[in-house]
Short mmCIF file of N, CA and C in Angstrom, two decimals:
data_model
loop_
_atom_site.label_atom_id
_atom_site.label_comp_id
_atom_site.label_asym_id
_atom_site.label_seq_id
_atom_site.Cartn_x
_atom_site.Cartn_y
_atom_site.Cartn_z
N MET A 1 -9.54 7.59 10.39
CA MET A 1 -10.74 7.53 9.61
C MET A 1 -11.37 8.91 9.49
N GLY A 2 -11.39 9.65 10.57
CA GLY A 2 -11.97 10.99 10.55
C GLY A 2 -11.27 11.90 9.56
N ARG A 3 -9.95 11.86 9.55
CA ARG A 3 -9.17 12.71 8.64
C ARG A 3 -9.44 12.33 7.19
N ALA A 4 -9.48 11.04 6.90
CA ALA A 4 -9.70 10.58 5.53
C ALA A 4 -11.09 10.97 5.04
N LEU A 5 -12.10 10.85 5.89
CA LEU A 5 -13.45 11.24 5.48
C LEU A 5 -13.54 12.76 5.31
N ALA A 6 -12.86 13.51 6.17
CA ALA A 6 -12.85 14.97 6.03
C ALA A 6 -12.18 15.36 4.71
N ASP A 7 -11.11 14.66 4.34
CA ASP A 7 -10.44 14.92 3.07
C ASP A 7 -11.37 14.63 1.89
N THR A 8 -12.09 13.52 1.96
CA THR A 8 -13.03 13.17 0.90
C THR A 8 -14.12 14.23 0.80
N ALA A 9 -14.67 14.64 1.93
CA ALA A 9 -15.72 15.67 1.93
C ALA A 9 -15.21 16.96 1.31
N ARG A 10 -14.04 17.37 1.70
CA ARG A 10 -13.45 18.61 1.18
C ARG A 10 -13.18 18.50 -0.33
N ARG A 11 -12.65 17.35 -0.74
CA ARG A 11 -12.30 17.14 -2.15
C ARG A 11 -13.53 17.24 -3.06
N TYR A 12 -14.68 16.79 -2.58
CA TYR A 12 -15.88 16.77 -3.42
C TYR A 12 -16.93 17.79 -3.01
N GLY A 13 -16.55 18.73 -2.14
CA GLY A 13 -17.45 19.81 -1.77
C GLY A 13 -18.65 19.37 -0.95
N LEU A 14 -18.45 18.38 -0.08
CA LEU A 14 -19.53 17.86 0.75
C LEU A 14 -19.49 18.49 2.14
N PRO A 15 -20.60 18.43 2.88
CA PRO A 15 -20.57 18.89 4.27
C PRO A 15 -19.59 18.06 5.10
N ALA A 16 -19.17 18.59 6.22
CA ALA A 16 -18.22 17.90 7.10
C ALA A 16 -18.80 16.58 7.61
N PRO A 17 -17.95 15.56 7.71
CA PRO A 17 -18.41 14.27 8.25
C PRO A 17 -18.87 14.41 9.69
N ARG A 18 -19.69 13.47 10.11
CA ARG A 18 -20.22 13.44 11.48
C ARG A 18 -19.75 12.16 12.17
N GLY A 19 -19.77 12.17 13.50
CA GLY A 19 -19.51 10.95 14.25
C GLY A 19 -18.25 11.00 15.07
N ARG A 20 -17.96 9.84 15.69
CA ARG A 20 -16.79 9.69 16.56
C ARG A 20 -16.18 8.32 16.36
N GLY A 21 -14.89 8.24 16.60
CA GLY A 21 -14.22 6.95 16.52
C GLY A 21 -14.42 6.31 15.16
N LEU A 22 -14.79 5.03 15.16
CA LEU A 22 -15.03 4.33 13.91
C LEU A 22 -16.44 4.54 13.38
N ALA A 23 -17.34 5.06 14.17
CA ALA A 23 -18.72 5.31 13.74
C ALA A 23 -18.79 6.71 13.13
N ARG A 24 -18.86 6.76 11.80
CA ARG A 24 -18.82 8.04 11.09
C ARG A 24 -19.90 8.08 10.03
N GLY A 25 -20.25 9.29 9.64
CA GLY A 25 -21.21 9.48 8.56
C GLY A 25 -20.75 10.58 7.63
N LEU A 26 -21.02 10.40 6.35
CA LEU A 26 -20.65 11.39 5.34
C LEU A 26 -21.96 11.89 4.72
N PRO A 27 -22.35 13.15 5.03
CA PRO A 27 -23.63 13.67 4.54
C PRO A 27 -23.55 14.18 3.10
N PHE A 28 -24.67 14.11 2.43
CA PHE A 28 -24.80 14.57 1.04
C PHE A 28 -25.98 15.52 0.95
N GLY A 29 -25.86 16.54 0.12
CA GLY A 29 -26.92 17.52 -0.04
C GLY A 29 -27.96 17.11 -1.07
N ARG A 30 -27.55 16.33 -2.07
CA ARG A 30 -28.49 15.96 -3.13
C ARG A 30 -29.28 14.72 -2.73
N PRO A 31 -30.61 14.78 -2.84
CA PRO A 31 -31.43 13.60 -2.50
C PRO A 31 -31.03 12.39 -3.34
N GLY A 32 -30.89 11.27 -2.68
CA GLY A 32 -30.53 10.03 -3.36
C GLY A 32 -29.05 9.78 -3.51
N ALA A 33 -28.22 10.80 -3.28
CA ALA A 33 -26.78 10.63 -3.48
C ALA A 33 -26.18 9.63 -2.49
N ALA A 34 -26.62 9.67 -1.24
CA ALA A 34 -26.08 8.74 -0.24
C ALA A 34 -26.37 7.29 -0.63
N ARG A 35 -27.58 7.03 -1.12
CA ARG A 35 -27.93 5.67 -1.56
C ARG A 35 -27.07 5.26 -2.75
N GLU A 36 -26.83 6.17 -3.68
CA GLU A 36 -25.99 5.87 -4.85
C GLU A 36 -24.56 5.55 -4.41
N VAL A 37 -24.04 6.28 -3.43
CA VAL A 37 -22.69 6.02 -2.93
C VAL A 37 -22.65 4.65 -2.25
N CYS A 38 -23.66 4.33 -1.47
CA CYS A 38 -23.71 3.01 -0.83
C CYS A 38 -23.75 1.90 -1.87
N ASP A 39 -24.54 2.10 -2.93
CA ASP A 39 -24.61 1.10 -3.99
C ASP A 39 -23.26 0.94 -4.71
N ALA A 40 -22.61 2.08 -5.02
CA ALA A 40 -21.30 2.03 -5.67
C ALA A 40 -20.26 1.39 -4.76
N SER A 41 -20.33 1.67 -3.47
CA SER A 41 -19.40 1.06 -2.51
C SER A 41 -19.59 -0.45 -2.47
N TYR A 42 -20.83 -0.88 -2.49
CA TYR A 42 -21.13 -2.32 -2.48
C TYR A 42 -20.52 -3.01 -3.68
N ARG A 43 -20.64 -2.38 -4.83
CA ARG A 43 -20.04 -2.96 -6.05
C ARG A 43 -18.52 -3.05 -5.91
N GLY A 44 -17.93 -2.19 -5.08
CA GLY A 44 -16.49 -2.23 -4.83
C GLY A 44 -16.10 -3.13 -3.67
N GLY A 45 -17.08 -3.82 -3.07
CA GLY A 45 -16.80 -4.76 -1.99
C GLY A 45 -16.98 -4.21 -0.59
N LEU A 46 -17.60 -3.04 -0.46
CA LEU A 46 -17.78 -2.41 0.84
C LEU A 46 -19.27 -2.30 1.15
N LEU A 47 -19.70 -2.91 2.24
CA LEU A 47 -21.09 -2.87 2.65
C LEU A 47 -21.33 -1.63 3.51
N MET A 48 -22.26 -0.78 3.07
CA MET A 48 -22.59 0.46 3.79
C MET A 48 -24.10 0.60 3.79
N GLU A 49 -24.59 1.53 4.62
CA GLU A 49 -26.00 1.84 4.61
C GLU A 49 -26.19 3.33 4.82
N THR A 50 -27.40 3.79 4.55
CA THR A 50 -27.69 5.21 4.73
C THR A 50 -28.24 5.44 6.13
N ALA A 51 -28.19 6.69 6.55
CA ALA A 51 -28.71 7.10 7.84
C ALA A 51 -29.28 8.51 7.69
N GLY A 52 -29.91 9.00 8.74
CA GLY A 52 -30.49 10.33 8.72
C GLY A 52 -31.97 10.27 8.40
N PRO A 53 -32.71 11.31 8.74
CA PRO A 53 -34.16 11.31 8.54
C PRO A 53 -34.57 11.21 7.07
N ASN A 54 -33.72 11.62 6.17
CA ASN A 54 -34.01 11.55 4.74
C ASN A 54 -33.00 10.68 4.00
N ALA A 55 -32.35 9.77 4.72
CA ALA A 55 -31.34 8.88 4.14
C ALA A 55 -30.29 9.67 3.37
N GLU A 56 -29.85 10.79 3.97
CA GLU A 56 -28.90 11.68 3.31
C GLU A 56 -27.45 11.48 3.74
N VAL A 57 -27.20 10.48 4.57
CA VAL A 57 -25.86 10.24 5.12
C VAL A 57 -25.44 8.81 4.81
N THR A 58 -24.19 8.63 4.36
CA THR A 58 -23.65 7.28 4.25
C THR A 58 -22.99 6.96 5.58
N LYS A 59 -23.34 5.83 6.15
CA LYS A 59 -22.85 5.46 7.47
C LYS A 59 -21.70 4.47 7.34
N VAL A 60 -20.60 4.79 8.02
CA VAL A 60 -19.43 3.92 8.08
C VAL A 60 -19.36 3.39 9.51
N LEU A 61 -19.51 2.08 9.66
CA LEU A 61 -19.51 1.48 10.98
C LEU A 61 -18.83 0.10 10.92
N PRO A 62 -17.48 0.10 10.86
CA PRO A 62 -16.77 -1.18 10.76
C PRO A 62 -16.79 -1.93 12.10
N PRO A 63 -16.54 -3.23 12.05
CA PRO A 63 -16.46 -4.00 13.28
C PRO A 63 -15.24 -3.57 14.11
N LEU A 64 -15.31 -3.80 15.39
CA LEU A 64 -14.19 -3.42 16.26
C LEU A 64 -12.93 -4.20 15.97
N THR A 65 -13.05 -5.32 15.28
CA THR A 65 -11.89 -6.15 14.96
C THR A 65 -11.26 -5.80 13.62
N VAL A 66 -11.67 -4.70 13.01
CA VAL A 66 -11.15 -4.30 11.70
C VAL A 66 -9.66 -3.96 11.80
N THR A 67 -8.92 -4.31 10.76
CA THR A 67 -7.48 -4.01 10.74
C THR A 67 -7.25 -2.66 10.07
N ASP A 68 -6.07 -2.10 10.28
CA ASP A 68 -5.72 -0.84 9.63
C ASP A 68 -5.76 -0.98 8.11
N GLU A 69 -5.29 -2.11 7.61
CA GLU A 69 -5.29 -2.34 6.17
C GLU A 69 -6.71 -2.38 5.61
N GLN A 70 -7.62 -3.00 6.34
CA GLN A 70 -9.01 -3.05 5.90
C GLN A 70 -9.65 -1.66 5.90
N VAL A 71 -9.32 -0.86 6.90
CA VAL A 71 -9.84 0.51 6.96
C VAL A 71 -9.33 1.30 5.77
N GLU A 72 -8.04 1.21 5.49
CA GLU A 72 -7.45 1.95 4.36
C GLU A 72 -8.09 1.54 3.03
N ARG A 73 -8.24 0.25 2.82
CA ARG A 73 -8.86 -0.24 1.58
C ARG A 73 -10.30 0.25 1.49
N SER A 74 -11.03 0.15 2.57
CA SER A 74 -12.43 0.57 2.58
C SER A 74 -12.59 2.06 2.31
N LEU A 75 -11.72 2.85 2.88
CA LEU A 75 -11.79 4.30 2.64
C LEU A 75 -11.47 4.62 1.18
N GLY A 76 -10.60 3.84 0.57
CA GLY A 76 -10.32 4.01 -0.85
C GLY A 76 -11.53 3.67 -1.71
N VAL A 77 -12.21 2.58 -1.36
CA VAL A 77 -13.43 2.20 -2.08
C VAL A 77 -14.48 3.29 -1.91
N LEU A 78 -14.64 3.80 -0.71
CA LEU A 78 -15.62 4.85 -0.45
C LEU A 78 -15.29 6.11 -1.25
N ASP A 79 -14.02 6.50 -1.28
CA ASP A 79 -13.63 7.69 -2.02
C ASP A 79 -13.94 7.52 -3.51
N GLU A 80 -13.68 6.35 -4.06
CA GLU A 80 -13.99 6.08 -5.46
C GLU A 80 -15.49 6.12 -5.71
N ALA A 81 -16.27 5.61 -4.76
CA ALA A 81 -17.72 5.63 -4.89
C ALA A 81 -18.25 7.06 -4.88
N VAL A 82 -17.71 7.89 -3.98
CA VAL A 82 -18.12 9.29 -3.93
C VAL A 82 -17.76 9.97 -5.25
N ALA A 83 -16.57 9.72 -5.76
CA ALA A 83 -16.15 10.32 -7.03
C ALA A 83 -17.09 9.92 -8.15
N SER A 84 -17.53 8.67 -8.17
CA SER A 84 -18.40 8.21 -9.24
C SER A 84 -19.79 8.82 -9.17
N VAL A 85 -20.22 9.21 -7.97
CA VAL A 85 -21.56 9.78 -7.81
C VAL A 85 -21.53 11.30 -7.88
N VAL A 86 -20.61 11.90 -7.15
CA VAL A 86 -20.56 13.36 -7.06
C VAL A 86 -19.84 13.94 -8.28
N GLY A 87 -18.89 13.20 -8.81
CA GLY A 87 -18.14 13.67 -9.97
C GLY A 87 -16.70 13.91 -9.61
N LYS A 88 -15.92 14.16 -10.60
CA LYS A 88 -14.49 14.33 -10.41
C LYS A 88 -14.10 15.74 -10.00
N ARG A 89 -15.07 16.63 -9.88
CA ARG A 89 -14.73 18.01 -9.53
C ARG A 89 -14.08 18.07 -8.15
N THR A 90 -13.08 18.88 -7.99
CA THR A 90 -12.42 19.04 -6.71
C THR A 90 -12.49 20.50 -6.31
N LEU A 91 -12.88 20.73 -5.07
CA LEU A 91 -12.97 22.09 -4.57
C LEU A 91 -11.79 22.44 -3.68
N ALA A 92 -11.09 21.43 -3.21
CA ALA A 92 -9.91 21.64 -2.37
C ALA A 92 -8.94 20.51 -2.63
N ALA A 93 -7.67 20.81 -2.51
CA ALA A 93 -6.66 19.78 -2.77
C ALA A 93 -6.52 18.83 -1.62
#
């Protein structure tokens, strides 16, 4: 999960993800972007929430019983949500 979130952050020019294990956060610099990503993720079937003092982080906190397939699908939904909010620009391959 950490590697996939780091790849997403790098691809869209975001700050490095935070957290450990399955508890991770993806920070955004633009106000409101984290909420938009959470909303887009929800439309894709992934329930997320914001965190941080200014709600600038999307929080990923799956249940301990999550399967590898569910993690992979969820990370794909999250990546698509980030793309829809941040844009298709890529800063790193």
